[in-house]
Short mmCIF file of C-alpha atoms in Angstrom, two decimals:
data_model
loop_
_atom_site.label_atom_id
_atom_site.label_comp_id
_atom_site.label_asym_id
_atom_site.label_seq_id
_atom_site.Cartn_x
_atom_site.Cartn_y
_atom_site.Cartn_z
CA UNK A 1 51.97 -92.10 -9.16
CA UNK A 2 48.93 -90.14 -10.32
CA UNK A 3 45.17 -90.52 -10.66
CA UNK A 4 43.52 -89.16 -13.82
CA UNK A 5 40.48 -86.90 -14.03
CA UNK A 6 39.38 -83.32 -13.37
CA UNK A 7 37.03 -82.29 -10.57
CA UNK A 8 36.73 -85.90 -9.43
CA UNK A 9 36.02 -87.14 -5.94
CA UNK A 10 39.33 -88.86 -5.27
CA UNK A 11 40.35 -91.16 -2.41
CA UNK A 12 43.95 -92.19 -1.81
CA UNK A 13 46.05 -93.77 0.92
CA UNK A 14 49.73 -94.55 1.09
CA UNK A 15 50.13 -98.31 0.42
CA UNK A 16 52.49 -98.47 3.39
CA UNK A 17 49.47 -97.80 5.66
CA UNK A 18 46.47 -99.81 4.35
CA UNK A 19 43.20 -98.74 5.92
CA UNK A 20 44.46 -95.27 6.84
CA UNK A 21 41.35 -93.66 5.31
CA UNK A 22 38.54 -93.72 7.89
CA UNK A 23 35.53 -95.75 6.79
CA UNK A 24 32.10 -94.14 6.65
CA UNK A 25 33.02 -90.76 8.17
CA UNK A 26 35.50 -87.91 7.91
CA UNK A 27 36.37 -87.14 11.52
CA UNK A 28 36.37 -90.20 13.81
CA UNK A 29 37.18 -89.83 17.48
CA UNK A 30 40.44 -91.67 16.85
CA UNK A 31 41.79 -91.86 13.30
CA UNK A 32 43.49 -95.02 12.02
CA UNK A 33 47.21 -95.20 12.79
CA UNK A 34 46.82 -92.34 15.27
CA UNK A 35 46.63 -89.76 12.47
CA UNK A 36 45.15 -86.24 12.69
CA UNK A 37 42.12 -85.34 10.53
CA UNK A 38 42.42 -81.94 8.82
CA UNK A 39 40.03 -80.41 6.30
CA UNK A 40 41.31 -78.23 3.43
CA UNK A 41 38.54 -76.01 2.01
CA UNK A 42 38.73 -74.31 -1.38
CA UNK A 43 35.25 -72.77 -1.39
CA UNK A 44 32.79 -71.18 1.02
CA UNK A 45 30.87 -73.59 3.26
CA UNK A 46 27.59 -72.29 1.85
CA UNK A 47 28.42 -73.08 -1.80
CA UNK A 48 26.03 -75.48 -3.53
CA UNK A 49 27.25 -79.01 -3.06
CA UNK A 50 27.94 -79.36 -6.79
CA UNK A 51 30.51 -76.54 -6.63
CA UNK A 52 31.94 -77.19 -3.17
CA UNK A 53 35.69 -77.81 -3.09
CA UNK A 54 37.24 -79.53 -0.09
CA UNK A 55 39.49 -82.42 0.84
CA UNK A 56 40.08 -84.30 4.08
CA UNK A 57 43.71 -85.01 4.90
CA UNK A 58 44.97 -87.54 7.44
CA UNK A 59 48.35 -86.36 8.66
CA UNK A 60 51.06 -87.47 11.04
CA UNK A 61 50.92 -83.97 12.58
CA UNK A 62 48.46 -81.16 11.70
CA UNK A 63 49.72 -78.13 9.80
CA UNK A 64 48.89 -75.88 12.77
CA UNK A 65 52.08 -77.04 14.54
CA UNK A 66 54.41 -74.19 13.63
CA UNK A 67 56.09 -71.18 15.20
CA UNK A 68 54.59 -67.70 14.47
CA UNK A 69 54.96 -66.29 10.97
CA UNK A 70 57.46 -63.47 10.53
CA UNK A 71 57.83 -61.07 7.57
CA UNK A 72 60.53 -61.85 5.04
CA UNK A 73 61.90 -60.12 1.97
CA UNK A 74 59.58 -60.27 -1.03
CA UNK A 75 62.28 -59.51 -3.62
CA UNK A 76 60.55 -58.76 -6.93
CA UNK A 77 57.24 -60.32 -5.90
CA UNK A 78 54.79 -57.43 -5.59
CA UNK A 79 51.23 -56.16 -5.80
CA UNK A 80 52.28 -52.52 -5.88
CA UNK A 81 50.55 -51.64 -9.12
CA UNK A 82 51.11 -47.90 -8.57
CA UNK A 83 54.91 -47.88 -8.55
CA UNK A 84 55.16 -46.92 -12.25
CA UNK A 85 53.05 -44.78 -14.58
CA UNK A 86 50.54 -46.56 -16.85
CA UNK A 87 51.83 -47.49 -20.32
CA UNK A 88 49.21 -48.26 -23.02
CA UNK A 89 51.79 -49.19 -25.67
CA UNK A 90 52.31 -52.64 -27.10
CA UNK A 91 54.93 -54.26 -24.88
CA UNK A 92 57.20 -57.16 -25.68
CA UNK A 93 59.96 -58.77 -23.64
CA UNK A 94 62.99 -60.53 -25.03
CA UNK A 95 63.59 -63.98 -23.49
CA UNK A 96 64.00 -63.61 -19.75
CA UNK A 97 67.37 -64.56 -18.32
CA UNK A 98 67.75 -68.21 -17.31
CA UNK A 99 70.02 -68.89 -14.35
CA UNK A 100 72.98 -71.19 -14.91
CA UNK A 101 73.87 -73.86 -12.36
CA UNK A 102 77.20 -72.13 -11.74
CA UNK A 103 75.54 -68.84 -10.74
CA UNK A 104 74.29 -67.79 -7.30
CA UNK A 105 71.85 -70.38 -5.97
CA UNK A 106 68.26 -69.22 -6.42
CA UNK A 107 65.24 -71.37 -5.49
CA UNK A 108 61.63 -71.09 -6.71
CA UNK A 109 60.59 -68.50 -4.10
CA UNK A 110 63.54 -66.16 -4.51
CA UNK A 111 63.31 -66.61 -8.29
CA UNK A 112 59.73 -65.28 -8.53
CA UNK A 113 59.30 -61.93 -10.31
CA UNK A 114 55.97 -60.16 -10.84
CA UNK A 115 55.61 -58.84 -14.40
CA UNK A 116 52.12 -57.35 -14.27
CA UNK A 117 48.72 -57.66 -12.68
CA UNK A 118 45.60 -55.99 -11.39
CA UNK A 119 43.14 -56.24 -8.55
CA UNK A 120 43.69 -56.86 -4.87
CA UNK A 121 44.48 -59.99 -2.88
CA UNK A 122 42.67 -58.57 0.17
CA UNK A 123 39.37 -58.67 -1.71
CA UNK A 124 40.46 -61.89 -3.49
CA UNK A 125 39.57 -60.42 -6.86
CA UNK A 126 42.41 -59.98 -9.29
CA UNK A 127 45.26 -61.51 -11.23
CA UNK A 128 49.04 -61.39 -11.08
CA UNK A 129 51.40 -62.76 -13.72
CA UNK A 130 54.83 -63.87 -12.54
CA UNK A 131 57.85 -65.39 -14.19
CA UNK A 132 60.36 -67.49 -12.33
CA UNK A 133 63.77 -68.99 -12.83
CA UNK A 134 65.65 -71.15 -10.37
CA UNK A 135 68.75 -73.31 -10.30
CA UNK A 136 68.44 -75.11 -6.96
CA UNK A 137 65.85 -77.13 -5.08
CA UNK A 138 64.10 -75.89 -1.94
CA UNK A 139 65.75 -77.95 0.80
CA UNK A 140 63.65 -78.18 3.99
CA UNK A 141 61.47 -75.36 2.67
CA UNK A 142 58.00 -75.21 1.08
CA UNK A 143 55.64 -72.55 -0.26
CA UNK A 144 51.93 -71.90 0.23
CA UNK A 145 49.79 -69.18 -1.32
CA UNK A 146 46.97 -67.84 0.87
CA UNK A 147 46.11 -65.14 -1.70
CA UNK A 148 44.78 -67.50 -4.35
CA UNK A 149 45.54 -70.56 -6.39
CA UNK A 150 48.39 -71.00 -8.82
CA UNK A 151 45.93 -73.43 -10.50
CA UNK A 152 42.59 -72.35 -12.05
CA UNK A 153 39.36 -74.09 -12.95
CA UNK A 154 38.66 -75.89 -16.25
CA UNK A 155 36.48 -74.97 -19.17
CA UNK A 156 37.53 -75.98 -22.66
CA UNK A 157 38.81 -78.82 -24.80
CA UNK A 158 41.25 -80.23 -22.31
CA UNK A 159 40.05 -83.77 -21.68
CA UNK A 160 39.41 -84.39 -17.95
CA UNK A 161 41.24 -87.72 -18.09
CA UNK A 162 44.48 -85.92 -19.00
CA UNK A 163 44.61 -84.02 -15.70
CA UNK A 164 46.71 -85.93 -13.18
CA UNK A 165 46.36 -85.74 -9.40
CA UNK A 166 49.03 -87.25 -7.11
CA UNK A 167 48.29 -90.25 -4.88
CA UNK A 168 48.98 -90.16 -1.15
CA UNK A 169 52.59 -90.53 -0.06
CA UNK A 170 53.90 -89.49 3.34
CA UNK A 171 57.23 -88.31 4.65
CA UNK A 172 57.70 -88.93 8.38
CA UNK A 173 60.80 -86.84 8.95
CA UNK A 174 61.96 -84.70 11.86
CA UNK A 175 64.08 -81.69 10.87
CA UNK A 176 66.27 -80.72 13.82
CA UNK A 177 67.61 -77.63 12.03
CA UNK A 178 64.08 -76.41 11.29
CA UNK A 179 61.74 -76.68 8.31
CA UNK A 180 60.75 -73.34 6.72
CA UNK A 181 57.20 -72.74 5.55
CA UNK A 182 56.85 -69.63 3.37
CA UNK A 183 53.37 -68.11 3.12
CA UNK A 184 52.24 -65.47 0.61
CA UNK A 185 49.56 -63.41 2.36
CA UNK A 186 48.04 -60.14 1.12
CA UNK A 187 50.84 -59.73 -1.38
CA UNK A 188 53.65 -60.15 1.17
CA UNK A 189 55.85 -63.09 2.12
CA UNK A 190 56.05 -64.52 5.62
CA UNK A 191 57.99 -67.50 6.95
CA UNK A 192 57.65 -69.75 9.97
CA UNK A 193 59.60 -72.67 11.39
CA UNK A 194 58.55 -76.16 12.40
CA UNK A 195 60.52 -79.29 13.22
CA UNK A 196 58.85 -81.75 10.83
CA UNK A 197 58.18 -82.12 7.10
CA UNK A 198 54.71 -80.83 6.09
CA UNK A 199 54.52 -83.53 3.42
CA UNK A 200 53.15 -86.00 5.95
CA UNK A 201 49.73 -86.84 4.50
CA UNK A 202 49.17 -90.59 4.81
CA UNK A 203 45.68 -90.61 3.26
CA UNK A 204 43.17 -88.16 1.84
CA UNK A 205 39.88 -87.91 -0.01
CA UNK A 206 38.03 -85.04 -1.69
CA UNK A 207 37.97 -82.87 -4.80
CA UNK A 208 40.22 -79.91 -3.86
CA UNK A 209 43.52 -81.10 -5.23
CA UNK A 210 46.71 -80.09 -7.01
CA UNK A 211 47.09 -81.42 -10.53
CA UNK A 212 49.30 -81.32 -13.60
CA UNK A 213 48.36 -81.23 -17.28
CA UNK A 214 50.43 -81.76 -20.42
CA UNK A 215 49.55 -79.03 -22.95
CA UNK A 216 50.45 -81.39 -25.79
CA UNK A 217 47.28 -83.36 -24.96
CA UNK A 218 44.91 -80.48 -25.79
CA UNK A 219 42.32 -81.56 -28.38
CA UNK A 220 42.19 -78.73 -30.93
CA UNK A 221 39.09 -77.71 -32.88
CA UNK A 222 39.21 -75.15 -35.67
CA UNK A 223 37.37 -73.51 -38.55
CA UNK A 224 36.80 -75.78 -41.56
CA UNK A 225 35.03 -73.26 -43.85
CA UNK A 226 36.17 -69.62 -43.80
CA UNK A 227 37.22 -66.83 -41.41
CA UNK A 228 38.27 -67.41 -37.81
CA UNK A 229 36.47 -69.00 -34.92
CA UNK A 230 36.70 -67.05 -31.66
CA UNK A 231 40.02 -67.64 -29.83
CA UNK A 232 38.03 -69.11 -26.94
CA UNK A 233 38.17 -72.42 -28.83
CA UNK A 234 41.75 -72.67 -27.55
CA UNK A 235 40.82 -72.18 -23.87
CA UNK A 236 42.32 -74.77 -21.54
CA UNK A 237 41.41 -73.27 -18.16
CA UNK A 238 39.20 -70.44 -16.93
CA UNK A 239 39.23 -68.40 -13.73
CA UNK A 240 35.67 -67.08 -13.51
CA UNK A 241 34.72 -63.61 -12.33
CA UNK A 242 31.52 -62.53 -10.60
CA UNK A 243 30.09 -61.57 -14.03
CA UNK A 244 28.82 -64.55 -16.06
CA UNK A 245 30.78 -65.01 -19.28
CA UNK A 246 33.54 -62.56 -18.25
CA UNK A 247 36.74 -64.15 -17.01
CA UNK A 248 39.34 -62.95 -14.56
CA UNK A 249 41.61 -64.98 -16.81
CA UNK A 250 41.22 -67.44 -19.65
CA UNK A 251 44.32 -69.59 -20.09
CA UNK A 252 44.59 -70.12 -23.85
CA UNK A 253 47.17 -72.02 -25.91
CA UNK A 254 48.00 -72.01 -29.63
CA UNK A 255 49.22 -75.55 -30.35
CA UNK A 256 50.08 -77.25 -33.64
CA UNK A 257 46.99 -77.75 -35.81
CA UNK A 258 45.72 -77.81 -39.39
CA UNK A 259 44.74 -74.62 -41.23
CA UNK A 260 42.16 -75.21 -43.98
CA UNK A 261 39.98 -72.05 -44.14
CA UNK A 262 39.17 -70.88 -47.69
CA UNK A 263 39.23 -67.22 -48.87
CA UNK A 264 40.72 -66.28 -45.49
CA UNK A 265 43.72 -64.47 -44.05
CA UNK A 266 44.66 -67.33 -41.80
CA UNK A 267 47.03 -65.85 -39.17
CA UNK A 268 45.58 -63.79 -36.31
CA UNK A 269 43.91 -60.66 -37.65
CA UNK A 270 44.53 -57.08 -36.51
CA UNK A 271 42.38 -56.31 -33.53
CA UNK A 272 41.90 -54.46 -30.29
CA UNK A 273 39.41 -55.43 -27.63
CA UNK A 274 38.12 -54.93 -24.12
CA UNK A 275 40.47 -57.55 -22.64
CA UNK A 276 44.16 -57.54 -21.70
CA UNK A 277 46.25 -60.15 -23.50
CA UNK A 278 49.49 -61.38 -21.94
CA UNK A 279 51.20 -63.86 -24.23
CA UNK A 280 54.26 -66.07 -23.90
CA UNK A 281 56.12 -68.43 -26.22
CA UNK A 282 57.33 -71.72 -24.77
CA UNK A 283 59.04 -73.10 -27.87
CA UNK A 284 59.26 -72.70 -31.64
CA UNK A 285 58.23 -69.67 -33.71
CA UNK A 286 54.91 -67.89 -33.24
CA UNK A 287 52.98 -67.81 -36.51
CA UNK A 288 52.20 -64.07 -36.56
CA UNK A 289 55.63 -62.75 -35.48
CA UNK A 290 58.29 -65.28 -36.37
CA UNK A 291 61.27 -62.96 -35.93
CA UNK A 292 60.81 -60.86 -32.80
CA UNK A 293 58.72 -63.08 -30.56
CA UNK A 294 61.21 -65.57 -29.13
CA UNK A 295 60.89 -68.64 -26.87
CA UNK A 296 61.11 -67.53 -23.27
CA UNK A 297 59.79 -64.07 -24.15
CA UNK A 298 56.40 -62.47 -23.62
CA UNK A 299 54.14 -59.64 -24.75
CA UNK A 300 51.34 -57.56 -23.27
CA UNK A 301 48.63 -55.90 -25.33
CA UNK A 302 46.50 -53.84 -22.99
CA UNK A 303 42.79 -53.08 -23.19
CA UNK A 304 41.99 -51.36 -26.52
CA UNK A 305 45.66 -51.37 -27.60
CA UNK A 306 45.78 -52.47 -31.28
CA UNK A 307 47.99 -55.37 -32.34
CA UNK A 308 48.30 -58.09 -34.93
CA UNK A 309 50.67 -59.75 -37.42
CA UNK A 310 53.95 -58.08 -38.37
CA UNK A 311 54.76 -56.88 -41.90
CA UNK A 312 56.34 -60.10 -43.14
CA UNK A 313 53.46 -62.20 -41.89
CA UNK A 314 50.84 -59.93 -43.49
CA UNK A 315 52.51 -59.72 -46.90
CA UNK A 316 53.30 -63.42 -47.06
CA UNK A 317 49.84 -64.62 -46.07
CA UNK A 318 47.95 -62.08 -48.19
CA UNK A 319 49.25 -63.79 -51.33
CA UNK A 320 49.75 -67.36 -50.10
CA UNK A 321 48.18 -70.29 -51.95
CA UNK A 322 45.42 -71.48 -49.63
CA UNK A 323 45.88 -75.21 -49.27
CA UNK A 324 45.63 -77.39 -46.17
CA UNK A 325 48.75 -76.83 -44.09
CA UNK A 326 50.11 -77.53 -40.64
CA UNK A 327 50.12 -74.39 -38.49
CA UNK A 328 52.48 -73.81 -35.56
CA UNK A 329 54.22 -77.15 -36.01
CA UNK A 330 56.86 -77.60 -33.29
CA UNK A 331 55.64 -74.58 -31.34
CA UNK A 332 53.63 -73.86 -28.21
CA UNK A 333 52.39 -70.38 -27.31
CA UNK A 334 50.06 -69.43 -24.47
CA UNK A 335 47.97 -66.42 -23.48
CA UNK A 336 46.23 -65.10 -20.37
CA UNK A 337 43.23 -63.11 -21.55
CA UNK A 338 41.84 -61.05 -18.70
CA UNK A 339 39.03 -58.58 -18.13
CA UNK A 340 41.37 -56.68 -15.79
CA UNK A 341 43.42 -53.72 -17.00
CA UNK A 342 46.99 -54.80 -16.24
CA UNK A 343 49.59 -52.65 -14.54
CA UNK A 344 53.22 -53.48 -15.32
CA UNK A 345 55.66 -53.55 -12.42
CA UNK A 346 58.91 -51.65 -12.14
CA UNK A 347 60.72 -54.97 -12.48
CA UNK A 348 58.93 -55.67 -15.76
CA UNK A 349 59.52 -52.21 -17.26
CA UNK A 350 62.99 -51.45 -15.94
CA UNK A 351 64.79 -53.86 -13.63
CA UNK A 352 64.73 -56.99 -15.78
CA UNK A 353 66.20 -55.06 -18.74
CA UNK A 354 64.45 -57.39 -21.20
CA UNK A 355 61.83 -54.97 -22.56
CA UNK A 356 62.05 -54.78 -26.36
CA UNK A 357 61.83 -51.04 -26.97
CA UNK A 358 61.82 -51.55 -30.74
CA UNK A 359 58.69 -53.73 -30.74
CA UNK A 360 56.56 -51.07 -32.46
CA UNK A 361 58.86 -51.18 -35.49
CA UNK A 362 57.49 -54.55 -36.61
CA UNK A 363 54.44 -52.65 -37.97
CA UNK A 364 56.18 -49.53 -39.32
CA UNK A 365 56.66 -50.87 -42.84
CA UNK A 366 52.98 -51.71 -43.33
CA UNK A 367 51.87 -49.79 -46.42
CA UNK A 368 48.55 -48.79 -47.89
CA UNK A 369 47.12 -51.14 -50.50
CA UNK A 370 44.02 -49.01 -51.01
CA UNK A 371 42.80 -48.82 -54.61
CA UNK A 372 39.72 -46.60 -55.16
CA UNK A 373 39.29 -48.11 -58.65
CA UNK A 374 39.17 -51.71 -57.44
CA UNK A 375 36.58 -53.95 -59.08
CA UNK A 376 35.53 -57.36 -57.82
CA UNK A 377 36.87 -60.19 -59.95
CA UNK A 378 34.38 -62.09 -62.06
CA UNK A 379 33.67 -65.66 -61.10
#
């Protein structure tokens, strides 16, 4: 069950315990049903009320009831941006390997691999891009991220009603063999043990919540005259930086839409800019590189590194009859556009063995069409 909306003030209680939300206050001397009140804050206490993020949870036991955290192996999860030399080239990865059910059991945590990133979790100013693959559920284990959110704030044409937040549902379960809580803190993983399930929230209210969003619901706008509108029109979510108008990351998608621009080269144009662009293809064929950019793969175009459509795309669309047409039908591509200069990890450049070292060749056959005697056609 879910509640719809983005940034709402939600209130929810498990129907098995009616009246479990305290009336008229957050922290009564004795909570209904003998529950513990616990506040979860997502912003500083001194934030203006309009931007304050917090939720009150009413739990069977508070989350403080655990044994001490101990370091654990981080695998390929890292913030060591200095382990390889910088590489300004256009980078593209072939589809990352997907684990089969018959292979060694790997859960979400052990299946996380850091591809690239920048910044520092200690100062809470940065970005890290990970890929993951897993073939088994986390049994009596959960994950929390103290370094930042896996979810980022909204700013774009995603309708608030399409974001879905879960309703309260509790699990009152003792785990005699121990329940493992894994915590990512300052780029490292730590684990602790407790003897109960942490999913024991009977009721809650607030606006600091997890949510899910179906990318197919994005309401696209586009150019209806000529040239291209700025790619920001495809922004679903934004993680703001301390500089107004400059994002730590814009989460952008390129969904199916109509192309109708007149006198225009309609695919993405050649460009380089002051942002890093990490792109991935979920399904289908990306309009500007139909051959080499495959579902499950990714690319990184660093700050001021030029990129754009491959040879086939340029030649085809330079002479195409410009009529209304569906663009990117059956596809879904996404991009993180960041003001940070990304460093690629050793796993991304070497260990994963998915780097497409022939990527640059997709532009090699571009030829000069320059004609010094060109005259504009008469109208």
